[in-house]
Amino acid sequence: MQASSSTETEALAEALSRDLATFTNRLLQAGHRDLFAAIEKAGLTITQVKCLKVLCEADGALYLGAISDELGLSLPALSRAVENLVRRGHVKREEDPRDRRSKLVTVTSRGRATYEQLTALRLVGIKNFVAGLEPAEQEALAAAVGPVVRRLEP
Amino acid sequence: MQASSSTETEALAEALSRDLATFTNRLLQAGHRDLFAAIEKAGLTITQVKCLKVLCEADGALYLGAISDELGLSLPALSRAVENLVRRGHVKREEDPRDRRSKLVTVTSRGRATYEQLTALRLVGIKNFVAGLEPAEQEALAAAVGPVVRRLEP
DNA sequence: TATTGTTATACTCTATAACTATA
DNA sequence: TATAGTTATAGAGTATAACAATA
């Protein structure tokens, strides 16, 4: 295999980037409608779902301030979002015994179940997209994407 | 090469779908912040950008109703979005001479330029992601994604 | 006095309903 | 009478400012 020149490398990266932009557009459209419908049916907002995501991916309890930082939202906005999640039983909010100004937020099993249902629904959309690809295309994608995902997110 | 069994094929599709979900998450995060900052700086909302997108990808003028259908928004919401785009010179809105109840909306060169700047900015984020990949990973992705994009969107 | 979170207020975006103009 | 779009009004979500409780 020949070494590529710098300009060739750049051109490849440029073309690949454009293709990836188109590709992700397609992938996002898949099942978008169903997912939004399910979120609305669950009485949740996008912000509340993002909040659940952060909490599900965390190992334990998080402070309100930590969540608002993570999501780039104001503390009042997050406080209200959590308030709704508490009312619906998706999270619990408790005083930190070591600093009673702070509140610790934790996902409940119900909240985790809801989040996993939504994640599964998104996956359905992607699976439908994948099912529309030819076997050779699927194999090439798996061979290309798998290693990248494994390397970046272990 | 051996033919795969049905269950093997399904397992491949399942694993690939999961990887694609993770992969697109990464790709979307790249440059997300900068893009939103630029949209805000331009005095636009997400809805208005989507509106520009629809108009830029259309060949000519579109009726207000057609745009609201396309975006799944109410006519009043779209009417206000277009109103702002008109004020900022991104689109022009004219009576349809053949049915004076209807309004025809067209992107101006300024609106097109703005949309292209935003698209370019999104591409910058993706390019940064691609630049963080190894050459072999880039080549494998290009070989896998390119044909799919070409087949689905000519 | 500083910090964590909540409540008060104002603003934006959206949808439904009422309205105008044209067909 | 029906249709395309606008204006009126109300509801949800956010941010800034003011506040309460704790450190």
Coordinates of C-alpha atoms (C1' of nucleotides) in Angstrom, one line a residue:
Chain A
M1 CA 0.0 0.0 0.0
Q2 CA 1.3 3.5 -0.9
A3 CA 1.7 6.3 1.5
S4 CA -0.7 9.1 0.6
S5 CA 0.3 12.7 0.1
S6 CA -0.9 15.3 2.6
T7 CA -3.3 16.8 0.1
E8 CA -4.8 13.4 -0.7
T9 CA -5.2 12.8 3.0
E10 CA -7.0 16.1 3.4
A11 CA -9.3 15.5 0.5
L12 CA -10.2 12.1 1.9
A13 CA -11.0 13.6 5.3
E14 CA -13.1 16.4 3.6
A15 CA -15.1 13.9 1.5
L16 CA -15.6 11.6 4.4
S17 CA -16.8 14.4 6.6
R18 CA -19.4 15.4 4.0
D19 CA -20.6 11.9 3.7
L20 CA -20.8 11.5 7.5
A21 CA -22.9 14.6 7.7
T22 CA -25.4 13.2 5.2
F23 CA -25.2 9.8 6.8
T24 CA -26.0 11.0 10.3
N25 CA -28.9 13.1 8.9
R26 CA -30.4 9.9 7.5
L27 CA -29.8 8.0 10.7
L28 CA -31.4 10.7 12.9
Q29 CA -34.5 10.9 10.8
A30 CA -35.1 7.1 11.3
G31 CA -37.7 6.8 14.0
H32 CA -37.5 10.4 15.0
R33 CA -41.3 10.8 14.9
D34 CA -42.0 7.7 17.0
L35 CA -39.4 8.7 19.6
F36 CA -40.8 12.2 20.1
A37 CA -44.3 10.8 20.3
A38 CA -43.3 8.4 23.0
I39 CA -41.5 11.1 25.0
E40 CA -44.6 13.3 24.8
K41 CA -46.8 10.4 25.8
A42 CA -44.7 9.8 28.8
G43 CA -45.3 13.4 29.9
L44 CA -41.7 14.3 29.6
T45 CA -39.8 17.1 27.8
I46 CA -36.5 16.7 26.0
T47 CA -34.7 18.4 28.9
Q48 CA -36.2 15.9 31.3
V49 CA -35.1 13.0 29.1
K50 CA -31.6 14.4 28.9
C51 CA -31.6 14.7 32.7
L52 CA -32.6 11.0 33.0
K53 CA -29.8 10.1 30.6
V54 CA -27.2 12.0 32.7
L55 CA -28.5 10.3 35.8
C56 CA -28.6 6.8 34.2
E57 CA -25.1 7.1 33.0
A58 CA -23.8 8.3 36.3
D59 CA -22.8 5.8 38.9
G60 CA -24.8 7.3 41.7
A61 CA -26.5 10.5 43.0
L62 CA -25.7 13.8 41.4
Y63 CA -26.1 17.4 42.7
L64 CA -28.6 19.6 41.0
G65 CA -25.9 22.0 40.1
A66 CA -23.8 19.3 38.5
I67 CA -26.7 18.3 36.2
S68 CA -27.4 21.9 35.2
D69 CA -23.7 22.4 34.4
E70 CA -23.6 19.1 32.4
L71 CA -26.7 20.1 30.4
G72 CA -25.8 23.8 30.0
L73 CA -29.1 24.9 31.6
S74 CA -29.8 27.4 34.4
L75 CA -30.3 26.1 37.9
P76 CA -34.0 27.2 38.0
A77 CA -34.8 25.5 34.7
L78 CA -33.2 22.3 36.0
S79 CA -34.9 22.6 39.3
R80 CA -38.3 22.6 37.6
A81 CA -37.3 19.7 35.3
V82 CA -36.3 17.6 38.3
E83 CA -39.5 18.7 40.1
N84 CA -41.5 17.1 37.3
L85 CA -39.4 14.0 37.3
V86 CA -39.9 13.6 41.1
R87 CA -43.7 14.0 40.7
R88 CA -43.7 11.2 38.1
G89 CA -41.5 8.9 40.2
H90 CA -38.6 8.8 37.8
V91 CA -36.0 10.3 40.2
K92 CA -35.7 10.9 44.0
R93 CA -34.3 14.1 45.4
E94 CA -32.8 14.1 48.9
E95 CA -30.9 16.6 51.1
D96 CA -27.2 15.9 51.3
P97 CA -26.7 15.0 55.0
R98 CA -23.2 16.5 54.8
D99 CA -24.4 19.8 53.4
R100 CA -28.0 20.5 53.8
R101 CA -28.1 23.2 51.2
S102 CA -27.4 20.6 48.5
K103 CA -29.8 18.1 47.0
L104 CA -28.8 14.7 45.7
V105 CA -30.7 13.4 42.8
T106 CA -30.9 9.7 41.9
V107 CA -32.8 7.7 39.2
T108 CA -35.4 5.3 40.5
S109 CA -35.9 1.9 38.9
R110 CA -38.9 3.4 37.2
G111 CA -36.9 6.2 35.8
R112 CA -34.3 3.8 34.5
A113 CA -36.9 1.6 32.9
T114 CA -38.5 4.6 31.2
Y115 CA -35.1 5.8 29.9
E116 CA -34.3 2.3 28.6
Q117 CA -37.6 2.1 26.8
L118 CA -36.8 5.4 25.0
T119 CA -33.3 4.2 24.2
A120 CA -34.7 1.0 22.8
L121 CA -37.2 2.9 20.7
R122 CA -34.4 5.0 19.2
L123 CA -32.6 1.8 18.4
V124 CA -35.6 0.5 16.6
G125 CA -35.4 3.4 14.2
I126 CA -31.7 2.7 13.5
K127 CA -32.4 -1.0 13.1
N128 CA -35.0 -0.2 10.4
F129 CA -32.4 1.9 8.6
V130 CA -29.8 -0.9 8.9
A131 CA -32.4 -3.4 7.6
G132 CA -32.7 -1.4 4.5
L133 CA -29.0 -1.8 3.7
E134 CA -27.5 -4.6 1.7
P135 CA -25.6 -7.3 3.6
A136 CA -22.2 -6.2 2.1
E137 CA -23.0 -2.6 3.2
Q138 CA -23.8 -3.8 6.7
E139 CA -20.6 -5.8 7.0
A140 CA -18.4 -2.9 5.7
L141 CA -20.1 -0.5 8.2
A142 CA -19.7 -2.9 11.1
A143 CA -16.0 -3.4 10.2
A144 CA -15.4 0.4 10.0
V145 CA -17.6 1.7 12.8
G146 CA -17.1 -1.0 15.4
P147 CA -13.4 -0.5 16.0
V148 CA -13.9 3.3 16.2
V149 CA -16.6 3.0 18.8
R150 CA -14.6 0.5 20.8
R151 CA -11.5 2.6 20.8
L152 CA -13.3 5.9 21.7
E153 CA -15.7 4.5 24.4
P154 CA -14.4 1.8 26.5
Chain B
M1 CA -16.8 -16.4 1.9
Q2 CA -19.5 -18.4 3.7
A3 CA -23.2 -17.6 3.6
S4 CA -24.4 -16.4 7.0
S5 CA -27.3 -18.0 8.9
S6 CA -30.3 -15.9 9.6
T7 CA -29.5 -15.5 13.3
E8 CA -26.0 -14.5 12.6
T9 CA -27.3 -11.8 10.2
E10 CA -29.7 -10.5 12.8
A11 CA -26.9 -10.4 15.5
L12 CA -24.7 -8.4 13.1
A13 CA -27.5 -6.0 12.4
E14 CA -28.2 -5.6 16.1
A15 CA -24.6 -5.0 17.0
L16 CA -24.2 -2.6 14.1
S17 CA -27.2 -0.7 15.2
R18 CA -25.9 -0.2 18.7
D19 CA -22.6 0.9 17.4
L20 CA -24.2 3.4 15.0
A21 CA -26.2 4.8 17.9
T22 CA -23.0 5.5 19.8
F23 CA -21.2 6.7 16.7
T24 CA -23.9 9.3 15.8
N25 CA -24.0 10.5 19.4
R26 CA -20.3 11.2 19.2
L27 CA -20.6 12.9 15.8
L28 CA -23.4 15.1 16.9
Q29 CA -21.6 16.3 20.0
A30 CA -18.7 17.5 17.8
G31 CA -19.1 21.2 17.3
H32 CA -22.6 21.3 18.7
R33 CA -21.8 24.1 21.0
D34 CA -20.2 26.3 18.3
L35 CA -23.1 25.7 15.9
F36 CA -25.7 26.7 18.5
A37 CA -23.7 29.8 19.4
A38 CA -23.5 30.8 15.7
I39 CA -27.3 30.4 15.3
E40 CA -28.0 32.5 18.3
K41 CA -25.5 35.1 17.2
A42 CA -27.3 35.3 13.8
G43 CA -30.5 36.1 15.7
L44 CA -32.1 32.9 14.4
T45 CA -34.0 30.1 16.1
I46 CA -33.7 26.4 15.3
T47 CA -37.1 26.6 13.6
Q48 CA -35.9 29.4 11.4
V49 CA -32.8 27.5 10.4
K50 CA -34.9 24.5 9.5
C51 CA -37.1 26.8 7.4
L52 CA -34.0 28.1 5.6
K53 CA -32.9 24.5 5.0
V54 CA -36.2 23.5 3.4
L55 CA -36.1 26.6 1.2
C56 CA -32.4 26.2 0.2
E57 CA -33.1 22.6 -0.8
A58 CA -36.2 23.5 -2.7
D59 CA -35.8 24.5 -6.3
G60 CA -37.9 27.6 -6.1
A61 CA -40.6 29.3 -4.0
L62 CA -42.7 27.5 -1.5
Y63 CA -46.1 28.2 0.0
L64 CA -46.2 28.9 3.7
G65 CA -48.5 25.9 4.2
A66 CA -46.1 23.6 2.4
I67 CA -43.2 24.6 4.7
S68 CA -45.3 24.2 7.9
D69 CA -46.4 20.7 6.7
E70 CA -42.8 19.8 5.9
L71 CA -41.6 20.9 9.4
G72 CA -44.7 19.6 11.3
L73 CA -45.4 23.1 12.7
S74 CA -48.6 25.1 13.0
L75 CA -49.2 27.7 10.3
P76 CA -49.1 30.6 12.9
A77 CA -45.8 29.4 14.2
L78 CA -44.3 29.2 10.8
S79 CA -45.8 32.6 9.8
R80 CA -44.0 34.2 12.7
A81 CA -40.7 32.4 11.8
V82 CA -40.9 33.6 8.3
E83 CA -41.8 37.1 9.5
N84 CA -38.5 37.2 11.3
L85 CA -36.6 35.8 8.3
V86 CA -38.1 38.5 6.1
R87 CA -37.1 41.2 8.6
R88 CA -33.5 40.0 8.5
G89 CA -33.5 39.7 4.8
H90 CA -33.0 36.0 4.6
V91 CA -36.2 35.3 2.6
K92 CA -38.7 37.2 0.6
R93 CA -42.4 36.7 0.9
E94 CA -44.7 37.6 -2.0
E95 CA -48.3 37.2 -2.9
D96 CA -49.0 34.4 -5.4
P97 CA -50.4 36.4 -8.4
R98 CA -52.5 33.4 -9.3
D99 CA -54.2 33.1 -5.9
R100 CA -53.8 36.2 -3.8
R101 CA -54.6 34.4 -0.6
S102 CA -51.3 32.4 -0.9
K103 CA -47.8 33.7 -0.2
L104 CA -44.7 32.4 -1.9
V105 CA -41.5 32.3 0.1
T106 CA -38.1 32.3 -1.5
V107 CA -34.6 32.3 0.0
T108 CA -32.5 35.4 -0.8
S109 CA -28.8 35.2 -1.6
R110 CA -28.2 36.5 1.9
G111 CA -30.3 33.7 3.4
R112 CA -28.5 31.1 1.3
A113 CA -25.2 32.5 2.4
T114 CA -26.2 32.3 6.1
Y115 CA -27.4 28.8 5.7
E116 CA -24.2 27.7 4.0
Q117 CA -22.1 29.3 6.7
L118 CA -24.0 27.3 9.3
T119 CA -23.7 24.1 7.3
A120 CA -20.0 24.7 7.0
L121 CA -19.7 25.2 10.7
R122 CA -21.4 21.9 11.4
L123 CA -18.9 20.3 8.9
V124 CA -16.0 21.8 10.9
G125 CA -17.2 19.8 14.0
I126 CA -17.3 16.6 12.0
K127 CA -13.9 17.3 10.4
N128 CA -12.4 17.7 13.9
F129 CA -13.9 14.3 14.8
V130 CA -12.5 12.8 11.6
A131 CA -9.1 14.3 12.2
G132 CA -9.0 12.4 15.5
L133 CA -9.3 9.1 13.7
E134 CA -6.4 7.0 12.5
P135 CA -5.8 6.9 8.7
A136 CA -6.9 3.3 8.5
E137 CA -10.1 4.1 10.3
Q138 CA -10.8 7.0 8.0
E139 CA -10.3 4.8 5.0
A140 CA -12.5 2.1 6.2
L141 CA -15.2 4.6 7.1
A142 CA -15.0 6.2 3.7
A143 CA -15.2 2.9 2.0
A144 CA -18.3 1.9 4.0
V145 CA -20.2 5.1 4.3
G146 CA -19.6 6.6 0.8
P147 CA -21.4 3.9 -1.2
V148 CA -24.4 4.0 1.2
V149 CA -24.7 7.7 0.9
R150 CA -24.3 7.6 -2.9
R151 CA -26.9 4.9 -3.2
L152 CA -29.5 6.5 -0.9
E153 CA -29.1 10.1 -2.0
P154 CA -28.4 10.7 -5.6
Chain C
dT1 C1' -20.2 36.6 53.5
dA2 C1' -20.6 32.8 50.0
dT3 C1' -23.1 29.0 48.1
dT4 C1' -27.2 25.7 46.9
dG5 C1' -31.4 25.6 45.5
dT6 C1' -36.3 27.7 45.1
dT7 C1' -39.6 31.3 43.9
dA8 C1' -40.9 35.6 41.1
dT9 C1' -41.0 37.7 36.9
dA10 C1' -40.4 38.5 32.0
dC11 C1' -39.5 36.7 27.4
dT12 C1' -39.7 33.4 23.6
dC13 C1' -41.8 29.9 21.0
dT14 C1' -45.8 27.1 20.1
dA15 C1' -50.7 25.8 19.5
dT16 C1' -55.8 26.7 19.2
dA17 C1' -59.2 30.0 18.2
dA18 C1' -60.9 34.0 16.0
dC19 C1' -60.4 36.9 12.2
dT20 C1' -59.3 38.9 7.3
dA21 C1' -59.0 38.5 2.5
dT22 C1' -59.6 35.9 -1.5
dA23 C1' -61.5 32.1 -4.0
Chain D
dT1 C1' -68.9 28.3 1.9
dA2 C1' -64.0 27.0 1.9
dT3 C1' -59.1 28.1 2.1
dA4 C1' -54.4 30.7 3.0
dG5 C1' -52.5 33.3 6.1
dT6 C1' -52.4 36.7 10.1
dT7 C1' -53.6 38.3 14.8
dA8 C1' -55.2 37.2 19.7
dT9 C1' -54.7 34.5 23.5
dA10 C1' -53.0 31.0 26.5
dG11 C1' -49.6 27.5 27.9
dA12 C1' -44.9 25.5 28.4
dG13 C1' -40.0 26.3 29.0
dT14 C1' -36.1 29.2 29.8
dA15 C1' -33.2 32.9 32.0
dT16 C1' -32.2 36.7 35.3
dA17 C1' -33.2 38.5 39.7
dA18 C1' -34.7 38.2 44.3
dC19 C1' -35.0 35.2 48.1
dA20 C1' -34.4 31.4 51.9
dA21 C1' -31.6 28.2 54.1
dT22 C1' -27.2 26.5 55.2
dA23 C1' -22.2 26.8 55.4

